[in-house]
Short mmCIF file of N, CA, C and O in Angstrom, two decimals:
data_model
loop_
_atom_site.label_atom_id
_atom_site.label_comp_id
_atom_site.label_asym_id
_atom_site.label_seq_id
_atom_site.Cartn_x
_atom_site.Cartn_y
_atom_site.Cartn_z
N UNK A 1 14.46 4.14 4.62
CA UNK A 1 13.24 4.05 4.97
C UNK A 1 12.12 3.79 6.10
O UNK A 1 11.62 3.42 6.33
N UNK A 2 12.88 4.20 7.52
CA UNK A 2 12.12 4.38 8.41
C UNK A 2 11.44 5.33 8.71
O UNK A 2 10.24 5.14 9.18
N UNK A 3 11.21 6.47 7.95
CA UNK A 3 10.41 7.68 7.82
C UNK A 3 9.41 6.70 7.67
O UNK A 3 7.70 6.84 8.22
N UNK A 4 9.43 6.11 6.48
CA UNK A 4 8.39 5.38 5.58
C UNK A 4 7.41 4.07 6.55
O UNK A 4 5.83 4.04 7.36
N UNK A 5 8.45 3.43 7.72
CA UNK A 5 8.00 2.81 8.26
C UNK A 5 7.21 3.46 9.44
O UNK A 5 5.91 2.58 10.16
N UNK A 6 7.54 3.78 10.33
CA UNK A 6 7.28 4.88 11.32
C UNK A 6 5.77 5.22 10.83
O UNK A 6 4.90 5.78 11.89
N UNK A 7 5.63 6.09 9.59
CA UNK A 7 4.60 6.60 9.64
C UNK A 7 3.81 5.91 8.86
O UNK A 7 2.07 6.13 9.25
N UNK A 8 3.62 4.66 8.41
CA UNK A 8 2.35 3.62 7.75
C UNK A 8 1.52 3.07 8.81
O UNK A 8 0.39 3.59 8.62
N UNK A 9 1.54 3.19 9.46
CA UNK A 9 0.62 2.97 10.90
C UNK A 9 -0.40 3.96 11.03
O UNK A 9 -1.88 3.69 11.43
N UNK A 10 0.00 5.49 10.77
CA UNK A 10 -1.26 6.15 11.20
C UNK A 10 -1.66 6.36 9.98
O UNK A 10 -2.73 7.40 9.78
N UNK A 11 -1.64 6.53 8.32
CA UNK A 11 -1.97 6.61 7.10
C UNK A 11 -3.41 6.60 7.29
O UNK A 11 -4.04 7.22 6.55
N UNK A 12 -3.65 5.73 7.71
CA UNK A 12 -5.62 4.95 7.72
C UNK A 12 -6.11 6.23 8.53
O UNK A 12 -7.09 6.83 8.24
N UNK A 13 -5.82 7.03 8.68
CA UNK A 13 -6.12 8.31 9.31
C UNK A 13 -6.08 9.50 8.67
O UNK A 13 -6.62 10.83 8.79
N UNK A 14 -5.04 9.50 7.80
CA UNK A 14 -4.80 10.54 7.11
C UNK A 14 -5.19 10.77 6.18
O UNK A 14 -5.66 11.45 5.28
N UNK A 15 -4.89 9.52 5.42
CA UNK A 15 -5.18 9.61 3.91
C UNK A 15 -6.40 7.98 3.24
O UNK A 15 -6.15 7.41 4.35
N UNK A 16 -6.77 8.39 2.66
CA UNK A 16 -8.13 7.40 2.03
C UNK A 16 -7.19 6.23 1.07
O UNK A 16 -7.39 5.52 0.47
N UNK A 17 -5.39 6.24 0.62
CA UNK A 17 -4.96 6.02 0.10
C UNK A 17 -3.32 4.75 1.06
O UNK A 17 -2.54 4.73 0.64
N UNK A 18 -4.06 4.03 2.22
CA UNK A 18 -2.91 3.56 3.38
C UNK A 18 -2.68 2.36 2.96
O UNK A 18 -1.45 2.23 2.62
N UNK A 19 -2.95 2.10 1.67
CA UNK A 19 -2.63 1.09 0.82
C UNK A 19 -1.47 0.96 0.14
O UNK A 19 -0.58 0.32 -0.32
N UNK A 20 -1.67 2.27 -0.20
CA UNK A 20 -0.54 3.24 -1.52
C UNK A 20 0.82 3.04 -0.95
O UNK A 20 1.94 2.67 -1.49
N UNK A 21 0.48 3.68 0.45
CA UNK A 21 1.53 4.03 1.64
C UNK A 21 2.05 2.57 2.00
O UNK A 21 3.65 2.89 2.32
N UNK A 22 1.31 1.73 2.24
CA UNK A 22 1.98 0.32 2.52
C UNK A 22 3.08 -0.33 1.38
O UNK A 22 3.43 -0.22 1.77
N UNK A 23 2.42 -0.34 0.56
CA UNK A 23 3.37 -0.41 -0.93
C UNK A 23 4.96 0.44 -1.31
O UNK A 23 5.66 -0.68 -1.27
N UNK A 24 4.33 2.01 -0.58
CA UNK A 24 6.10 2.39 -0.96
C UNK A 24 6.93 2.05 0.67
O UNK A 24 7.92 1.53 -0.30
N UNK A 25 6.20 1.33 1.23
CA UNK A 25 6.94 0.68 2.73
C UNK A 25 7.44 -0.34 2.06
O UNK A 25 8.56 -1.10 2.74
N UNK A 26 6.75 -1.23 2.23
CA UNK A 26 6.93 -2.64 1.85
C UNK A 26 7.92 -2.92 1.00
O UNK A 26 9.11 -4.00 0.92
N UNK A 27 7.61 -2.57 -0.22
CA UNK A 27 8.67 -2.69 -1.38
C UNK A 27 9.62 -2.35 -1.63
O UNK A 27 10.77 -2.12 -2.61
N UNK A 28 10.00 -1.19 -0.35
CA UNK A 28 11.71 -0.33 -0.21
C UNK A 28 12.85 -1.69 0.21
O UNK A 28 13.82 -1.55 -0.45
N UNK A 29 12.40 -2.85 0.20
CA UNK A 29 13.19 -4.08 0.18
C UNK A 29 13.69 -4.52 -0.86
O UNK A 29 14.86 -5.34 -1.08
N UNK A 30 13.15 -4.10 -2.05
CA UNK A 30 13.35 -4.18 -3.46
C UNK A 30 14.21 -3.33 -3.94
O UNK A 30 15.47 -3.86 -4.80
N UNK A 31 14.30 -2.04 -3.56
CA UNK A 31 15.15 -1.44 -3.86
C UNK A 31 16.84 -1.54 -2.83
O UNK A 31 17.69 -1.77 -3.44
N UNK A 32 16.50 -1.91 -1.86
CA UNK A 32 18.11 -2.43 -0.66
C UNK A 32 18.30 -3.88 -1.38
O UNK A 32 19.71 -3.78 -1.43
N UNK A 33 17.79 -4.54 -1.74
CA UNK A 33 17.92 -5.74 -1.96
C UNK A 33 18.63 -5.82 -3.26
O UNK A 33 19.73 -6.34 -3.55
N UNK A 34 18.89 -4.79 -4.48
CA UNK A 34 19.26 -5.28 -5.22
C UNK A 34 20.14 -4.43 -4.92
O UNK A 34 21.54 -4.66 -5.62
N UNK A 35 19.83 -3.33 -4.32
CA UNK A 35 21.94 -2.46 -4.22
C UNK A 35 22.38 -3.18 -3.41
O UNK A 35 24.33 -3.29 -3.66
N UNK A 36 22.44 -3.85 -2.36
CA UNK A 36 23.24 -4.72 -1.78
C UNK A 36 23.52 -5.96 -2.37
O UNK A 36 25.14 -6.02 -2.44
N UNK A 37 23.32 -6.53 -3.52
CA UNK A 37 23.61 -7.29 -4.22
C UNK A 37 24.65 -7.10 -5.72
O UNK A 37 25.87 -7.20 -5.64
N UNK A 38 24.57 -5.53 -5.85
CA UNK A 38 24.99 -5.08 -7.06
C UNK A 38 25.62 -3.53 -6.84
O UNK A 38 26.75 -3.69 -7.56
N UNK A 39 25.16 -3.89 -5.98
CA UNK A 39 25.98 -2.31 -5.12
C UNK A 39 26.00 -0.88 -5.66
O UNK A 39 26.77 0.00 -5.43
N UNK A 40 24.85 -0.77 -5.99
CA UNK A 40 23.78 0.26 -6.26
C UNK A 40 22.63 0.16 -7.25
O UNK A 40 22.14 -0.87 -7.08
N UNK A 41 22.12 1.34 -7.15
CA UNK A 41 20.71 1.28 -7.99
C UNK A 41 21.02 1.48 -9.52
O UNK A 41 21.17 3.01 -9.70
N UNK A 42 20.11 0.58 -9.61
CA UNK A 42 20.28 0.77 -11.81
C UNK A 42 18.59 1.07 -11.63
O UNK A 42 18.13 -0.13 -11.90
N UNK A 43 18.14 1.93 -11.88
CA UNK A 43 16.86 2.94 -11.85
C UNK A 43 16.12 2.36 -13.06
O UNK A 43 14.54 2.00 -12.72
N UNK A 44 16.42 2.32 -14.29
CA UNK A 44 15.87 1.54 -14.95
C UNK A 44 15.70 0.02 -15.17
O UNK A 44 14.37 -0.84 -15.59
N UNK A 45 16.03 -0.68 -13.61
CA UNK A 45 15.78 -2.17 -13.39
C UNK A 45 14.70 -1.63 -12.32
O UNK A 45 13.88 -2.65 -12.13
N UNK A 46 15.45 -1.42 -10.99
CA UNK A 46 14.35 -1.28 -9.85
C UNK A 46 13.40 -0.41 -9.60
O UNK A 46 12.53 -0.44 -9.28
N UNK A 47 13.44 0.95 -10.91
CA UNK A 47 11.70 1.38 -10.63
C UNK A 47 10.98 1.26 -11.46
O UNK A 47 10.10 1.06 -10.35
N UNK A 48 10.50 -0.20 -12.58
CA UNK A 48 9.96 -1.02 -12.37
C UNK A 48 9.34 -1.57 -11.77
O UNK A 48 8.41 -2.23 -11.31
N UNK A 49 10.22 -2.41 -11.36
CA UNK A 49 10.49 -3.72 -9.90
C UNK A 49 9.65 -2.77 -8.85
O UNK A 49 8.33 -2.92 -8.31
N UNK A 50 9.90 -1.85 -8.10
CA UNK A 50 9.35 -1.15 -6.99
C UNK A 50 8.03 -0.71 -7.45
O UNK A 50 6.96 -0.85 -6.68
N UNK A 51 7.69 0.05 -8.58
CA UNK A 51 6.28 0.73 -8.97
C UNK A 51 5.75 -0.92 -9.59
O UNK A 51 4.13 -0.36 -8.66
N UNK A 52 5.72 -1.82 -9.78
CA UNK A 52 5.09 -2.77 -9.82
C UNK A 52 4.73 -3.72 -8.45
O UNK A 52 3.63 -4.11 -8.64
N UNK A 53 6.03 -3.60 -7.74
CA UNK A 53 5.83 -4.10 -6.72
C UNK A 53 4.53 -3.30 -5.88
O UNK A 53 3.78 -3.87 -4.66
N UNK A 54 4.68 -1.67 -5.87
CA UNK A 54 3.88 -0.99 -5.36
C UNK A 54 2.26 -1.04 -5.77
O UNK A 54 1.42 -1.66 -4.77
N UNK A 55 2.17 -1.02 -7.05
CA UNK A 55 0.82 -1.40 -7.52
C UNK A 55 0.43 -2.47 -7.33
O UNK A 55 -1.28 -2.47 -6.48
N UNK A 56 1.51 -4.05 -6.97
CA UNK A 56 0.60 -5.03 -7.06
C UNK A 56 0.05 -5.51 -5.32
O UNK A 56 -0.70 -5.77 -5.30
N UNK A 57 0.98 -4.23 -3.94
CA UNK A 57 0.27 -3.92 -2.84
C UNK A 57 -0.85 -3.18 -2.31
O UNK A 57 -1.95 -3.73 -1.58
N UNK A 58 -0.91 -2.58 -3.28
CA UNK A 58 -2.07 -1.57 -3.59
C UNK A 58 -3.65 -2.35 -4.09
O UNK A 58 -4.34 -2.48 -3.02
N UNK A 59 -3.44 -3.51 -5.01
CA UNK A 59 -4.51 -4.13 -5.35
C UNK A 59 -5.08 -5.11 -4.53
O UNK A 59 -5.85 -5.54 -3.36
N UNK A 60 -3.72 -6.02 -4.13
CA UNK A 60 -4.09 -7.30 -3.24
C UNK A 60 -4.60 -6.43 -2.07
O UNK A 60 -5.73 -6.93 -0.93
N UNK A 61 -4.36 -5.36 -1.25
CA UNK A 61 -4.41 -4.72 0.55
C UNK A 61 -5.83 -4.06 -0.13
O UNK A 61 -6.97 -4.17 0.88
N UNK A 62 -5.73 -3.55 -1.15
CA UNK A 62 -7.73 -3.10 -1.11
C UNK A 62 -8.72 -4.04 -1.18
O UNK A 62 -9.73 -4.22 -0.37
N UNK A 63 -7.99 -5.48 -1.73
CA UNK A 63 -8.83 -6.50 -1.54
C UNK A 63 -9.23 -7.19 0.20
O UNK A 63 -10.35 -7.13 0.41
N UNK A 64 -8.43 -6.97 0.19
CA UNK A 64 -8.11 -7.25 1.98
C UNK A 64 -8.94 -6.56 2.61
O UNK A 64 -9.43 -6.41 3.09
N UNK A 65 -9.13 -5.10 2.40
CA UNK A 65 -9.36 -4.01 3.17
C UNK A 65 -11.20 -3.64 2.61
O UNK A 65 -11.81 -3.85 4.23
N UNK A 66 -11.38 -4.58 1.96
CA UNK A 66 -12.66 -4.96 2.07
C UNK A 66 -13.57 -5.83 3.30
O UNK A 66 -14.56 -5.30 3.28
N UNK A 67 -12.75 -7.00 3.50
CA UNK A 67 -13.13 -7.39 4.77
C UNK A 67 -13.44 -6.41 5.92
O UNK A 67 -13.92 -6.75 6.90
N UNK A 68 -12.45 -5.54 5.98
CA UNK A 68 -12.70 -4.47 7.40
C UNK A 68 -13.36 -3.07 6.96
O UNK A 68 -13.47 -2.93 7.74
N UNK A 69 -14.00 -2.96 5.92
CA UNK A 69 -14.70 -1.88 5.98
C UNK A 69 -16.17 -1.40 6.95
O UNK A 69 -15.57 -0.37 7.40
N UNK A 70 -16.86 -2.11 7.43
CA UNK A 70 -17.17 -2.25 8.50
C UNK A 70 -16.83 -1.63 9.81
O UNK A 70 -17.20 -0.49 10.24
N UNK A 71 -15.51 -2.10 10.10
CA UNK A 71 -14.99 -2.06 11.26
C UNK A 71 -14.32 -0.43 10.86
O UNK A 71 -14.19 0.01 12.11
N UNK A 72 -13.90 -0.56 9.74
CA UNK A 72 -12.94 1.15 9.26
C UNK A 72 -13.79 1.90 9.36
O UNK A 72 -13.55 3.17 10.16
N UNK A 73 -15.04 2.12 9.16
CA UNK A 73 -16.52 3.16 9.63
C UNK A 73 -16.39 3.04 10.71
O UNK A 73 -16.67 4.63 11.15
N UNK A 74 -16.80 2.05 11.58
CA UNK A 74 -16.99 2.71 13.08
C UNK A 74 -15.68 3.11 13.71
O UNK A 74 -15.98 3.85 14.98
N UNK A 75 -14.50 3.24 13.26
CA UNK A 75 -13.26 3.60 13.84
C UNK A 75 -12.75 4.73 13.13
O UNK A 75 -12.32 5.83 14.28
N UNK A 76 -13.51 5.36 12.09
CA UNK A 76 -13.36 6.73 11.51
C UNK A 76 -11.99 6.61 10.81
O UNK A 76 -11.34 7.55 10.82
N UNK A 77 -11.78 5.20 10.91
CA UNK A 77 -10.38 5.57 9.52
C UNK A 77 -10.84 5.13 8.30
O UNK A 77 -11.92 4.95 7.40
N UNK A 78 -10.22 5.47 6.86
CA UNK A 78 -10.26 5.71 5.44
C UNK A 78 -9.32 4.00 4.95
O UNK A 78 -8.37 3.72 5.69
N UNK A 79 -9.71 3.91 4.05
CA UNK A 79 -9.15 2.80 2.98
C UNK A 79 -9.82 3.07 1.41
O UNK A 79 -10.56 3.77 1.15
N UNK A 80 -8.54 2.36 0.74
CA UNK A 80 -8.72 2.40 -0.37
C UNK A 80 -10.86 1.79 -1.04
O UNK A 80 -11.22 2.29 -1.47
N UNK A 81 -10.69 0.90 -0.18
CA UNK A 81 -12.20 -0.27 -0.34
C UNK A 81 -13.12 0.82 -0.09
O UNK A 81 -14.21 1.31 -0.78
N UNK A 82 -13.07 2.03 1.12
CA UNK A 82 -14.01 2.73 1.16
C UNK A 82 -14.37 3.79 0.37
O UNK A 82 -15.00 4.22 0.36
N UNK A 83 -12.85 4.51 -0.28
CA UNK A 83 -12.88 5.66 -1.34
C UNK A 83 -13.53 5.01 -2.68
O UNK A 83 -14.80 5.68 -2.96
N UNK A 84 -13.34 3.79 -2.57
CA UNK A 84 -14.12 3.12 -4.06
C UNK A 84 -14.96 2.44 -4.24
O UNK A 84 -15.87 2.80 -4.54
N UNK A 85 -15.42 2.40 -2.93
CA UNK A 85 -16.58 1.87 -2.48
C UNK A 85 -16.90 0.41 -2.99
O UNK A 85 -16.52 -0.31 -3.62
N UNK A 86 -18.59 -0.17 -2.91
CA UNK A 86 -18.91 -1.28 -3.33
C UNK A 86 -19.02 -1.04 -4.99
O UNK A 86 -18.43 -2.56 -5.42
N UNK A 87 -19.23 -0.43 -5.88
CA UNK A 87 -19.20 -0.19 -7.05
C UNK A 87 -17.37 0.02 -7.79
O UNK A 87 -17.64 -0.96 -9.03
N UNK A 88 -16.64 0.14 -7.50
CA UNK A 88 -15.42 0.80 -7.91
C UNK A 88 -14.43 -0.27 -7.93
O UNK A 88 -13.90 -1.32 -9.03
N UNK A 89 -14.53 -1.63 -6.68
CA UNK A 89 -13.87 -2.96 -6.38
C UNK A 89 -14.85 -3.46 -6.07
O UNK A 89 -15.97 -3.53 -5.44
N UNK A 90 -14.53 -4.99 -5.81
CA UNK A 90 -15.41 -6.41 -5.69
C UNK A 90 -13.94 -7.05 -5.19
O UNK A 90 -13.37 -7.37 -5.78
N UNK A 91 -14.60 -7.39 -3.75
CA UNK A 91 -13.86 -8.57 -2.82
C UNK A 91 -13.91 -9.95 -4.07
O UNK A 91 -14.33 -10.21 -4.29
#
């Protein structure tokens, strides 16, 4: 998980999908927590759990990113809110 954590802050400069990358990073804990309790990863269980967490993070952080669109444009960084525009999603 350390490479995800280290790369996450730079994603707004690299891709329009930093919210998806944040979801991959934050929800890594679902994999670790399950493995810690059960002793391994049963992918039929943790796969859907992880992917649903990533999707949830993408949705809520895109909504949150709408509040930063003006600042993101000025700073020259990217986000899903800028990618989708005003017609793609609504805050």
